[in-house]
Short mmCIF file of C-alpha atoms and ligand atoms in Angstrom, two decimals:
data_model
loop_
_atom_site.label_atom_id
_atom_site.label_comp_id
_atom_site.label_asym_id
_atom_site.label_seq_id
_atom_site.Cartn_x
_atom_site.Cartn_y
_atom_site.Cartn_z
CA UNK A 24 28.88 -18.25 25.07
CA UNK A 25 27.90 -15.80 21.69
CA UNK A 26 29.36 -17.51 18.35
CA UNK A 27 31.31 -14.25 16.39
CA UNK A 28 31.68 -12.33 13.21
CA UNK A 29 33.59 -10.38 12.21
CA UNK A 30 30.47 -9.35 9.73
CA UNK A 31 27.06 -10.79 11.30
CA UNK A 32 24.02 -9.36 8.13
CA UNK A 33 20.25 -9.17 9.28
CA UNK A 34 17.69 -10.05 6.25
CA UNK A 35 19.10 -12.68 3.30
CA UNK A 36 17.17 -10.39 0.53
CA UNK A 37 19.00 -8.95 -2.01
CA UNK A 38 20.78 -5.87 -0.18
CA UNK A 39 21.63 -8.60 2.53
CA UNK A 40 23.16 -10.53 -0.07
CA UNK A 41 24.81 -9.10 -1.08
CA UNK A 42 26.50 -7.37 1.80
CA UNK A 43 27.23 -10.38 2.89
CA UNK A 44 29.32 -11.38 -0.91
CA UNK A 45 31.11 -7.70 -0.73
CA UNK A 46 32.41 -8.31 3.40
CA UNK A 47 33.40 -11.55 2.22
CA UNK A 48 34.97 -10.77 -0.95
CA UNK A 49 37.68 -9.14 1.44
CA UNK A 50 37.97 -12.78 4.08
CA UNK A 51 35.97 -11.44 7.05
CA UNK A 52 34.10 -14.23 8.72
CA UNK A 53 30.20 -13.13 7.99
CA UNK A 54 27.87 -14.63 8.91
CA UNK A 55 24.35 -14.34 6.90
CA UNK A 56 21.21 -14.92 8.93
CA UNK A 57 16.83 -14.82 8.07
CA UNK A 58 13.91 -15.83 9.49
CA UNK A 59 12.57 -17.35 6.61
CA UNK A 60 14.22 -20.77 5.21
CA UNK A 61 15.88 -20.00 2.55
CA UNK A 62 16.96 -16.01 0.89
CA UNK A 63 16.08 -14.28 -1.34
CA UNK A 64 13.98 -11.76 0.63
CA UNK A 65 11.06 -10.57 -1.14
CA UNK A 66 11.21 -10.02 -4.59
CA UNK A 67 13.93 -13.22 -4.86
CA UNK A 68 11.12 -14.90 -3.06
CA UNK A 69 10.95 -18.98 -3.73
CA UNK A 70 8.68 -20.09 -6.51
CA UNK A 71 7.64 -23.41 -5.89
CA UNK A 72 6.95 -23.26 -9.67
CA UNK A 73 9.40 -21.01 -11.59
CA UNK A 74 12.95 -20.91 -11.04
CA UNK A 75 14.49 -17.85 -9.37
CA UNK A 76 15.79 -14.77 -11.87
CA UNK A 77 19.32 -15.65 -13.37
CA UNK A 78 20.56 -12.56 -10.32
CA UNK A 79 19.37 -14.07 -7.94
CA UNK A 80 20.20 -17.69 -8.23
CA UNK A 81 24.05 -15.54 -8.77
CA UNK A 82 23.58 -14.89 -5.29
CA UNK A 83 22.43 -17.35 -3.42
CA UNK A 84 26.23 -19.42 -4.62
CA UNK A 85 27.45 -16.75 -3.30
CA UNK A 86 26.81 -18.04 -0.23
CA UNK A 87 29.67 -20.64 -0.12
CA UNK A 88 31.42 -17.63 1.27
CA UNK A 89 29.26 -17.24 4.07
CA UNK A 90 28.24 -18.81 7.19
CA UNK A 91 24.14 -19.00 6.38
CA UNK A 92 21.81 -19.72 8.86
CA UNK A 93 18.62 -19.80 8.25
CA UNK A 94 15.51 -20.01 9.98
CA UNK A 95 17.47 -17.59 12.36
CA UNK A 96 14.85 -14.73 13.82
CA UNK A 97 16.18 -11.95 15.63
CA UNK A 98 14.04 -10.50 18.79
CA UNK A 99 15.99 -8.95 20.87
CA UNK A 100 19.55 -7.25 22.01
CA UNK A 101 21.65 -8.46 24.56
CA UNK A 102 24.69 -7.04 25.99
CA UNK A 103 27.16 -10.11 24.09
CA UNK A 104 24.82 -9.63 20.37
CA UNK A 105 22.10 -10.63 19.21
CA UNK A 106 19.36 -12.73 20.29
CA UNK A 107 18.17 -15.03 17.64
CA UNK A 108 15.60 -17.18 18.19
CA UNK A 109 16.23 -20.86 15.65
CA UNK A 110 14.01 -23.86 15.42
CA UNK A 111 16.19 -25.96 17.69
CA UNK A 112 16.67 -23.29 19.96
CA UNK A 113 18.27 -20.05 20.80
CA UNK A 114 21.54 -18.25 19.90
CA UNK A 115 23.44 -15.57 21.00
CA UNK A 116 25.16 -13.55 17.83
CA UNK A 117 28.48 -11.29 17.89
CA UNK A 118 29.76 -9.06 15.67
CA UNK A 119 32.61 -6.55 14.93
CA UNK A 120 30.43 -4.32 12.60
CA UNK A 121 26.59 -5.40 12.33
CA UNK A 122 25.26 -4.41 8.51
CA UNK A 123 20.70 -4.20 9.02
CA UNK A 124 18.74 -5.04 5.76
CA UNK A 125 15.46 -6.08 7.34
CA UNK A 126 13.89 -4.53 4.04
CA UNK A 127 9.89 -3.54 4.01
CA UNK A 128 7.35 -4.45 4.07
CA UNK A 129 3.75 -3.15 2.96
CA UNK A 130 1.65 0.00 3.90
CA UNK A 131 -1.89 -2.02 4.34
CA UNK A 132 -3.88 0.77 4.87
CA UNK A 133 -8.36 -0.46 5.76
CA UNK A 134 -11.19 0.35 4.39
CA UNK A 135 -14.78 -1.40 5.26
CA UNK A 136 -15.05 -5.36 4.67
CA UNK A 137 -10.76 -5.33 4.97
CA UNK A 138 -10.90 -7.74 7.27
CA UNK A 139 -12.70 -10.23 4.77
CA UNK A 140 -10.77 -13.69 4.14
CA UNK A 141 -10.28 -13.47 0.49
CA UNK A 142 -8.68 -9.97 1.54
CA UNK A 143 -4.48 -10.09 1.43
CA UNK A 144 -2.11 -7.40 0.86
CA UNK A 145 -0.65 -7.18 -2.96
CA UNK A 146 2.42 -8.34 -1.66
CA UNK A 147 1.09 -10.76 0.50
CA UNK A 148 -0.96 -12.60 -2.33
CA UNK A 149 2.05 -12.45 -4.60
CA UNK A 150 4.10 -14.02 -1.54
CA UNK A 151 2.07 -16.90 -0.24
CA UNK A 152 1.40 -17.54 -4.18
CA UNK A 153 5.20 -18.22 -4.54
CA UNK A 154 4.68 -20.36 -2.15
CA UNK A 155 2.02 -22.81 -3.47
CA UNK A 156 -1.29 -21.18 -2.23
CA UNK A 157 -3.34 -22.76 -4.84
CA UNK A 158 -5.08 -19.13 -6.89
CA UNK A 159 -5.73 -21.13 -10.16
CA UNK A 160 -8.96 -20.49 -11.60
CA UNK A 161 -9.49 -17.68 -8.97
CA UNK A 162 -11.08 -14.87 -9.55
CA UNK A 163 -8.67 -12.01 -8.49
CA UNK A 164 -8.68 -7.84 -8.41
CA UNK A 165 -5.75 -6.45 -7.46
CA UNK A 166 -5.56 -3.08 -5.82
CA UNK A 167 -4.04 -0.11 -4.37
CA UNK A 168 -0.40 1.90 -5.79
CA UNK A 169 2.45 1.72 -7.09
CA UNK A 170 4.80 -1.24 -9.80
CA UNK A 171 4.27 -3.30 -7.38
CA UNK A 172 0.72 -4.17 -8.25
CA UNK A 173 1.82 -5.40 -11.45
CA UNK A 174 4.44 -7.84 -10.08
CA UNK A 175 1.35 -9.22 -7.93
CA UNK A 176 -0.50 -9.26 -10.66
CA UNK A 177 1.72 -11.02 -13.30
CA UNK A 178 2.40 -13.09 -10.36
CA UNK A 179 -1.34 -13.75 -9.81
CA UNK A 180 -1.85 -14.58 -13.08
CA UNK A 181 1.34 -16.58 -13.61
CA UNK A 182 0.41 -19.28 -11.41
CA UNK A 183 -3.70 -19.39 -13.13
CA UNK A 184 -5.95 -16.49 -11.25
CA UNK A 185 -8.11 -14.88 -13.30
CA UNK A 186 -7.19 -11.29 -12.95
CA UNK A 187 -9.57 -9.20 -13.59
CA UNK A 188 -8.47 -5.80 -13.45
CA UNK A 189 -5.70 -3.56 -11.15
CA UNK A 190 -7.27 -0.39 -10.09
CA UNK A 191 -4.27 2.38 -9.12
CA UNK A 192 -4.97 4.98 -7.44
CA UNK A 193 -2.81 7.61 -8.50
CA UNK A 194 -4.65 9.69 -11.69
CA UNK A 195 -3.81 8.29 -15.04
CA UNK A 196 -2.29 11.82 -15.76
CA UNK A 197 0.14 11.00 -13.09
CA UNK A 198 0.89 7.60 -14.82
CA UNK A 199 0.94 8.97 -18.01
CA UNK A 200 3.86 11.45 -16.93
CA UNK A 201 5.79 8.90 -14.84
CA UNK A 202 5.65 6.45 -17.95
CA UNK A 203 7.59 9.26 -19.26
CA UNK A 204 9.96 9.64 -17.01
CA UNK A 205 11.09 5.98 -17.79
CA UNK A 206 12.82 6.84 -20.98
CA UNK A 207 15.92 8.23 -18.07
CA UNK A 208 15.53 4.79 -16.77
CA UNK A 209 16.09 2.08 -19.97
CA UNK A 210 16.35 -1.20 -17.38
CA UNK A 211 13.62 0.15 -15.03
CA UNK A 212 11.57 0.88 -18.76
CA UNK A 213 11.67 -2.55 -19.97
CA UNK A 214 10.80 -4.35 -16.95
CA UNK A 215 7.71 -2.35 -16.44
CA UNK A 216 7.69 -3.04 -20.12
CA UNK A 217 8.31 -7.16 -19.48
CA UNK A 218 5.45 -7.09 -16.76
CA UNK A 219 2.42 -5.06 -19.35
CA UNK A 220 3.13 -8.16 -22.05
CA UNK A 221 2.71 -10.81 -19.02
CA UNK A 222 -0.82 -9.61 -18.59
CA UNK A 223 -2.04 -8.33 -21.55
CA UNK A 224 -5.74 -8.52 -21.30
CA UNK A 225 -6.12 -7.15 -18.44
CA UNK A 226 -7.56 -3.80 -17.45
CA UNK A 227 -5.10 -1.06 -15.79
CA UNK A 228 -7.79 1.48 -14.15
CA UNK A 229 -6.08 4.76 -12.46
CA UNK A 230 -8.07 7.05 -10.05
CA UNK A 231 -9.45 3.59 -8.54
CA UNK A 232 -9.53 2.84 -5.13
CA UNK A 233 -11.18 0.53 -3.67
CA UNK A 234 -13.30 1.64 -0.75
CA UNK A 235 -15.05 -1.86 0.55
CA UNK A 236 -15.13 -5.24 -0.09
CA UNK A 237 -18.58 -7.12 0.67
CA UNK A 238 -19.30 -10.32 1.93
CA UNK A 239 -20.54 -12.29 4.98
CA UNK A 240 -17.73 -14.72 5.16
CA UNK A 241 -15.87 -14.15 2.53
CA UNK A 242 -14.64 -11.93 -0.22
CA UNK A 243 -17.84 -11.60 -2.37
CA UNK A 244 -17.04 -8.70 -4.21
CA UNK A 245 -15.67 -5.01 -4.28
CA UNK A 246 -16.84 -1.65 -4.87
CA UNK A 247 -14.78 0.51 -6.49
CA UNK A 248 -14.81 4.09 -7.13
CA UNK A 249 -12.98 5.62 -10.28
CA UNK A 250 -13.21 9.05 -13.00
CA UNK A 251 -16.48 7.07 -13.97
CA UNK A 252 -18.11 6.60 -10.72
CA UNK A 253 -18.94 3.50 -8.25
CA UNK A 254 -18.91 -0.18 -9.62
CA UNK A 255 -19.11 -3.12 -7.83
CA UNK A 256 -17.23 -6.19 -8.82
CA UNK A 257 -17.86 -9.67 -8.02
CA UNK A 258 -14.73 -10.96 -7.02
CA UNK A 259 -12.99 -14.55 -4.86
CA UNK A 260 -9.07 -12.13 -3.62
CA UNK A 261 -8.56 -9.35 -3.68
CA UNK A 262 -4.96 -7.83 -3.45
CA UNK A 263 -4.45 -4.87 -1.89
CA UNK A 264 -1.42 -3.14 -1.70
CA UNK A 265 -0.28 0.57 -1.00
CA UNK A 266 3.87 0.38 -1.71
CA UNK A 267 6.40 -0.08 1.85
CA UNK A 268 7.12 0.90 4.26
CA UNK A 269 10.51 0.68 5.82
CA UNK A 270 11.16 -1.83 8.59
CA UNK A 271 13.03 -0.29 11.25
CA UNK A 272 12.53 -1.82 14.55
CA UNK A 273 14.96 -3.74 15.10
CA UNK A 274 17.45 -0.56 14.00
CA UNK A 275 15.22 1.39 16.85
CA UNK A 276 16.20 -1.22 19.08
CA UNK A 277 20.16 -1.21 18.71
CA UNK A 278 19.93 2.20 19.04
CA UNK A 279 20.06 3.68 15.89
CA UNK A 280 18.60 7.22 14.83
CA UNK A 281 15.88 7.38 13.08
CA UNK A 282 14.22 9.90 10.25
CA UNK A 283 11.06 10.26 9.36
CA UNK A 284 10.05 10.37 4.79
CA UNK A 285 6.95 11.47 5.18
CA UNK A 286 4.96 9.97 7.66
CA UNK A 287 6.75 6.49 8.15
CA UNK A 288 10.84 6.53 9.59
CA UNK A 289 13.38 5.13 7.78
CA UNK A 290 16.77 4.79 9.35
CA UNK A 291 19.17 7.54 8.50
CA UNK A 292 23.02 6.78 7.45
CA UNK A 293 25.49 8.77 5.90
CA UNK A 294 27.01 7.99 2.53
CA UNK A 295 29.13 4.57 3.62
CA UNK A 296 26.43 3.60 4.73
CA UNK A 297 26.87 4.73 8.78
CA UNK A 298 24.32 4.65 11.65
CA UNK A 299 24.70 6.61 13.91
CA UNK A 300 25.44 3.94 16.38
CA UNK A 301 29.63 2.44 15.69
CA UNK A 302 29.52 -0.31 14.38
CA UNK A 303 26.28 -0.74 12.53
CA UNK A 304 25.17 0.19 8.88
CA UNK A 305 22.14 0.07 7.25
CA UNK A 306 21.25 -0.37 3.93
CA UNK A 307 18.64 -1.22 1.71
CA UNK A 308 15.03 -0.78 1.93
CA UNK A 309 14.75 0.38 5.81
CA UNK A 310 17.21 3.28 4.51
CA UNK A 311 14.13 4.66 2.33
CA UNK A 312 12.32 2.52 -0.37
CA UNK A 313 14.50 2.14 -3.19
CA UNK A 314 13.09 -0.80 -4.25
CA UNK A 315 15.53 -3.56 -5.86
CA UNK A 316 18.34 -2.18 -7.79
CA UNK A 317 19.37 0.32 -4.61
CA UNK A 318 19.10 -3.00 -2.45
CA UNK A 319 21.62 -4.41 -4.10
CA UNK A 320 24.30 -1.35 -5.15
CA UNK A 321 23.45 -0.18 -1.17
CA UNK A 322 24.18 -4.15 -0.25
CA UNK A 323 27.86 -4.11 -1.78
CA UNK A 324 28.65 -0.86 -0.32
CA UNK A 325 27.58 -1.83 3.30
CA UNK A 326 29.69 -5.09 3.15
CA UNK A 327 32.78 -3.36 1.92
CA UNK A 328 32.24 -0.87 4.59
CA UNK A 329 31.70 -3.29 7.08
CA UNK A 330 34.62 -5.05 5.57
CA UNK A 331 36.47 -1.49 6.89
CA UNK A 332 37.34 -1.10 2.71
CA UNK A 333 35.33 2.63 2.61
CA UNK A 334 37.18 3.86 -0.89
CA UNK A 335 34.72 0.25 -2.38
CA UNK A 336 32.09 1.44 -0.86
CA UNK A 337 32.99 5.15 -1.67
CA UNK A 338 33.08 4.04 -5.53
CA UNK A 339 29.54 3.16 -5.53
CA UNK A 340 27.86 6.35 -4.28
CA UNK A 341 27.15 7.57 -7.80
CA UNK A 342 25.81 4.77 -9.24
CA UNK A 343 23.78 4.73 -5.58
CA UNK A 344 22.29 7.85 -6.16
CA UNK A 345 21.24 7.31 -9.17
CA UNK A 346 19.66 4.51 -8.29
CA UNK A 347 17.79 6.80 -5.78
CA UNK A 348 16.65 9.23 -8.18
CA UNK A 349 14.10 6.25 -9.36
CA UNK A 350 12.61 5.48 -6.06
CA UNK A 351 12.43 9.84 -5.74
CA UNK A 352 10.46 9.32 -8.86
CA UNK A 353 8.04 6.75 -7.26
CA UNK A 354 7.64 8.32 -4.32
CA UNK A 355 6.16 11.42 -6.14
CA UNK A 356 3.79 10.30 -8.96
CA UNK A 357 2.04 6.97 -6.48
CA UNK A 358 2.01 10.06 -3.75
CA UNK A 359 -1.47 8.57 -1.87
CA UNK A 360 -5.36 10.30 -2.58
CA UNK A 361 -6.23 11.70 0.21
CA UNK A 362 -9.41 10.03 -0.16
CA UNK A 363 -7.36 7.08 0.98
CA UNK A 364 -7.45 7.84 3.76
CA UNK A 365 -10.92 8.41 4.68
CA UNK A 366 -12.38 4.53 3.33
CA UNK A 367 -12.31 3.97 7.53
CA UNK A 368 -15.02 4.84 9.20
CA UNK A 369 -15.69 4.14 13.22
CA UNK A 370 -16.55 0.30 12.82
CA UNK A 371 -13.96 -0.31 11.13
CA UNK A 372 -11.44 -2.30 12.62
CA UNK A 373 -8.19 -0.63 12.68
CA UNK A 374 -5.88 -3.06 14.70
CA UNK A 375 -6.71 -6.48 13.36
CA UNK A 376 -4.63 -8.97 16.33
CA UNK A 377 -6.50 -7.52 19.17
CA UNK A 378 -10.31 -6.84 16.67
CA UNK A 379 -10.22 -2.37 17.76
CA UNK A 380 -12.13 -0.56 15.74
CA UNK A 381 -10.79 2.77 14.14
CA UNK A 382 -14.12 4.97 16.85
CA UNK A 383 -12.22 3.21 19.72
CA UNK A 384 -9.21 5.30 19.33
CA UNK A 385 -11.16 8.69 19.18
CA UNK A 386 -9.41 10.48 22.36
CA UNK A 387 -6.65 8.98 22.96
CA UNK A 388 -3.80 11.49 22.26
CA UNK A 389 -0.26 9.13 21.72
CA UNK A 390 0.09 5.44 20.77
CA UNK A 391 1.09 4.42 24.33
CA UNK A 392 -2.35 5.65 25.91
CA UNK A 393 -4.38 3.91 23.49
CA UNK A 394 -2.04 0.79 23.29
CA UNK A 395 -2.59 1.52 27.58
CA UNK A 396 -5.92 1.19 27.03
CA UNK A 397 -7.44 -0.90 24.30
CA UNK A 398 -4.35 -3.35 23.48
CA UNK A 399 -3.90 -1.98 19.96
CA UNK A 400 -0.88 -2.85 18.82
CA UNK A 401 -0.66 -5.70 21.41
CA UNK A 402 -1.33 -8.76 19.42
CA UNK A 403 0.86 -10.76 17.01
CA UNK A 404 1.86 -8.09 14.74
CA UNK A 405 3.22 -6.32 17.85
CA UNK A 406 1.50 -2.77 15.99
CA UNK A 407 3.68 -3.27 12.89
CA UNK A 408 0.12 -2.93 10.50
CA UNK A 409 -1.86 -0.94 13.16
CA UNK A 410 0.92 1.14 13.62
CA UNK A 411 1.77 2.59 10.02
CA UNK A 412 -2.29 2.91 9.27
CA UNK A 413 -1.88 4.75 12.25
CA UNK A 414 0.25 6.87 11.20
CA UNK A 415 -0.33 7.15 7.37
CA UNK A 416 -4.45 7.72 8.57
CA UNK A 417 -2.92 10.99 11.26
CA UNK A 418 -4.01 9.63 13.74
CA UNK A 419 -0.62 8.43 15.82
CA UNK A 420 2.68 7.43 14.71
CA UNK A 421 3.73 4.30 16.92
CA UNK A 422 5.99 4.36 19.82
CA UNK A 423 9.41 2.76 20.19
CA UNK A 424 10.38 -1.08 19.68
CA UNK A 425 10.40 -2.64 22.82
CA UNK A 426 11.61 -6.65 22.52
CA UNK A 427 10.78 -9.59 21.05
CA UNK A 428 10.73 -7.63 18.27
CA UNK A 429 7.69 -11.10 16.70
CA UNK A 430 6.49 -13.61 19.23
CA UNK A 431 9.37 -15.46 20.84
CA UNK A 432 9.14 -18.65 22.76
CA UNK A 433 9.68 -18.06 26.59
CA UNK A 434 12.30 -20.09 26.37
CA UNK A 435 13.87 -17.76 24.25
CA UNK A 436 13.75 -15.03 26.16
CA UNK A 437 15.19 -16.36 29.42
CA UNK A 438 18.38 -17.75 27.09
CA UNK A 439 17.96 -21.03 26.98
CA UNK A 440 19.79 -22.24 24.41
CA UNK A 441 17.94 -25.60 23.23
CA UNK A 442 14.72 -26.40 22.87
CA UNK A 443 12.78 -28.86 25.19
CA UNK A 444 9.68 -30.02 23.69
CA UNK A 445 7.01 -28.53 25.81
CA UNK A 446 8.44 -25.35 25.47
CA UNK A 447 6.75 -24.42 21.89
CA UNK A 448 3.31 -24.47 23.56
CA UNK A 449 4.53 -20.73 25.39
CA UNK A 450 4.71 -17.77 23.92
CA UNK A 451 5.18 -14.53 24.54
CA UNK A 452 5.51 -10.88 23.03
C1 LIG B 519 5.44 -8.50 -0.06
C2 LIG B 519 6.47 -8.04 -0.41
C3 LIG B 519 6.68 -8.13 -2.10
C4 LIG B 519 7.53 -7.77 -2.83
N1 LIG B 519 7.63 -7.68 -4.19
C5 LIG B 519 8.20 -7.48 -5.07
C6 LIG B 519 8.63 -7.97 -6.86
O1 LIG B 519 7.80 -8.28 -6.68
N2 LIG B 519 9.29 -6.83 -7.39
C7 LIG B 519 10.31 -6.10 -6.85
O2 LIG B 519 10.76 -5.48 -7.35
N3 LIG B 519 10.24 -5.58 -5.48
C8 LIG B 519 9.05 -6.19 -5.03
N4 LIG B 519 9.15 -5.85 -3.66
C9 LIG B 519 10.49 -4.92 -3.17
C10 LIG B 519 11.58 -5.87 -2.44
O3 LIG B 519 11.57 -4.80 -0.92
C11 LIG B 519 12.61 -4.97 -3.22
O4 LIG B 519 12.77 -4.91 -4.14
C12 LIG B 519 13.70 -5.83 -2.64
O5 LIG B 519 13.31 -7.35 -2.19
C13 LIG B 519 14.27 -4.63 -1.03
O6 LIG B 519 15.11 -6.11 -0.82
P1 LIG B 519 16.43 -5.73 0.63
O7 LIG B 519 16.44 -6.66 1.17
O8 LIG B 519 16.33 -4.48 1.31
O9 LIG B 519 14.51 -6.37 1.29
P2 LIG B 519 13.27 -7.57 1.49
O10 LIG B 519 13.68 -8.88 0.01
O11 LIG B 519 12.22 -7.43 2.80
O12 LIG B 519 14.74 -9.16 2.67
C14 LIG B 519 14.93 -8.42 3.86
C15 LIG B 519 14.86 -9.52 4.30
O13 LIG B 519 15.11 -10.02 6.24
C16 LIG B 519 14.79 -10.52 7.11
N5 LIG B 519 14.63 -10.14 8.94
C17 LIG B 519 13.65 -8.70 8.44
N6 LIG B 519 13.66 -8.41 9.60
C18 LIG B 519 14.52 -9.81 9.98
C19 LIG B 519 14.88 -10.17 12.07
N7 LIG B 519 14.49 -10.30 12.55
N8 LIG B 519 15.59 -11.46 12.18
C20 LIG B 519 15.64 -12.45 10.98
N9 LIG B 519 15.37 -11.99 9.84
C21 LIG B 519 14.82 -10.79 9.57
C22 LIG B 519 13.50 -11.17 5.99
O14 LIG B 519 13.12 -12.35 6.34
C23 LIG B 519 13.98 -10.93 4.78
O15 LIG B 519 13.95 -12.17 4.21
C24 LIG B 519 8.47 -6.27 -2.53
C25 LIG B 519 8.55 -6.14 -1.52
C26 LIG B 519 6.81 -6.27 -0.43
C27 LIG B 519 7.51 -6.06 1.35
#
């Protein structure tokens, strides 16, 4: 028998927390679940050394009014509800209204050497560092594109890393134009200034792309192509990411219509954040990368609307549209330089889970054919990384979404609700 909620929220980042709080404020019985052990999502991820910002602590305090389900991963959809894997087994969770707040992941793009130990995503390095990965004294190069580079570099530095430089692919002229626009967004300007202050003394180089990582069994250095030619930088860690892509897999599995933004899909919603499936709402990064401010406003709107209070949701639309305007600014100014799409050569691994090179995918017209013949996209990440990378490189987009969304125990897939000690040894994907 499925546990049932008036409103069930998937994802406890800023969006999901705001949604749960808004829905609960109307007296709805709200369930909030997340695959992680703690709420906060990406931006408010627990930091072992530093206290969470005040807004995050205030949002966590509101969990008193909702059923908080930690380490609950939605892996499949069944007629009675969502199949959720838990540390002790699995559960079916039913709902009258569902809010999807599954956020975004990093856009990681292949280049020679990107699979060397010591190379990771910029947001990935930030997340690992917050969780206690020792970076003190390590020489770190941060590269890629967008404001996340500054946030990641600041976290790494706060944990004792020696940040050698931040290498932004957008040109200096474009970054200057972006900075001048910040005058219209005082809160963002203040945030950027605070980050730059925390990074005082760290070079910020524009028009620069890491084109190769060197090393045998471990990263030893990177080659950066910049306005003054190519430069070799010795380092222990490369944190490189090219912005974010919405995590739409669960929405797709539930049948919600998607729409394409550039090369990546997002969930299509109407003015009240209703998806194409009645009773299912989507908010925050999965409806288009928008950042923290959008996440919190849209979460609140979706919470009100899912609880049946459309007017309250409607009242926030102007505020949401303004916040979305800033997101559009990011899109225009941090659009990727075509150089980045040419970094991978035929020998560069694209599917890291199955060790498939770009050259091995030549001649395949769609993702399904490539998958059947090479196993590209069939590993633990289920095509999340290579699918986005291949779409970005203009090969083929990821095809559909199938259960399980994440590697899950066979017992979970068979619908067993409690776990016997031997079950954990068998994971299927
Ligand atoms: C790695 C990374 C680092 C970032 N760092 C910053 C930063 O420092 N500063 C900043 O301003 N912005 C940062 N961002 C941008 C960030 O995405 C937004 O600012 C904000 O966190 C978005 O909130 P959200 O609630 O929509 O999504 P998220 O914060 O991404 O939250 C989504 C949540 O959904 C959960 N989830 C997803 N699928 C499932 C499932 N099937 N079952 C159960 N749970 C699920 C995830 O575990 C996650 O906790 C970062 C993004 C990424 C990807």
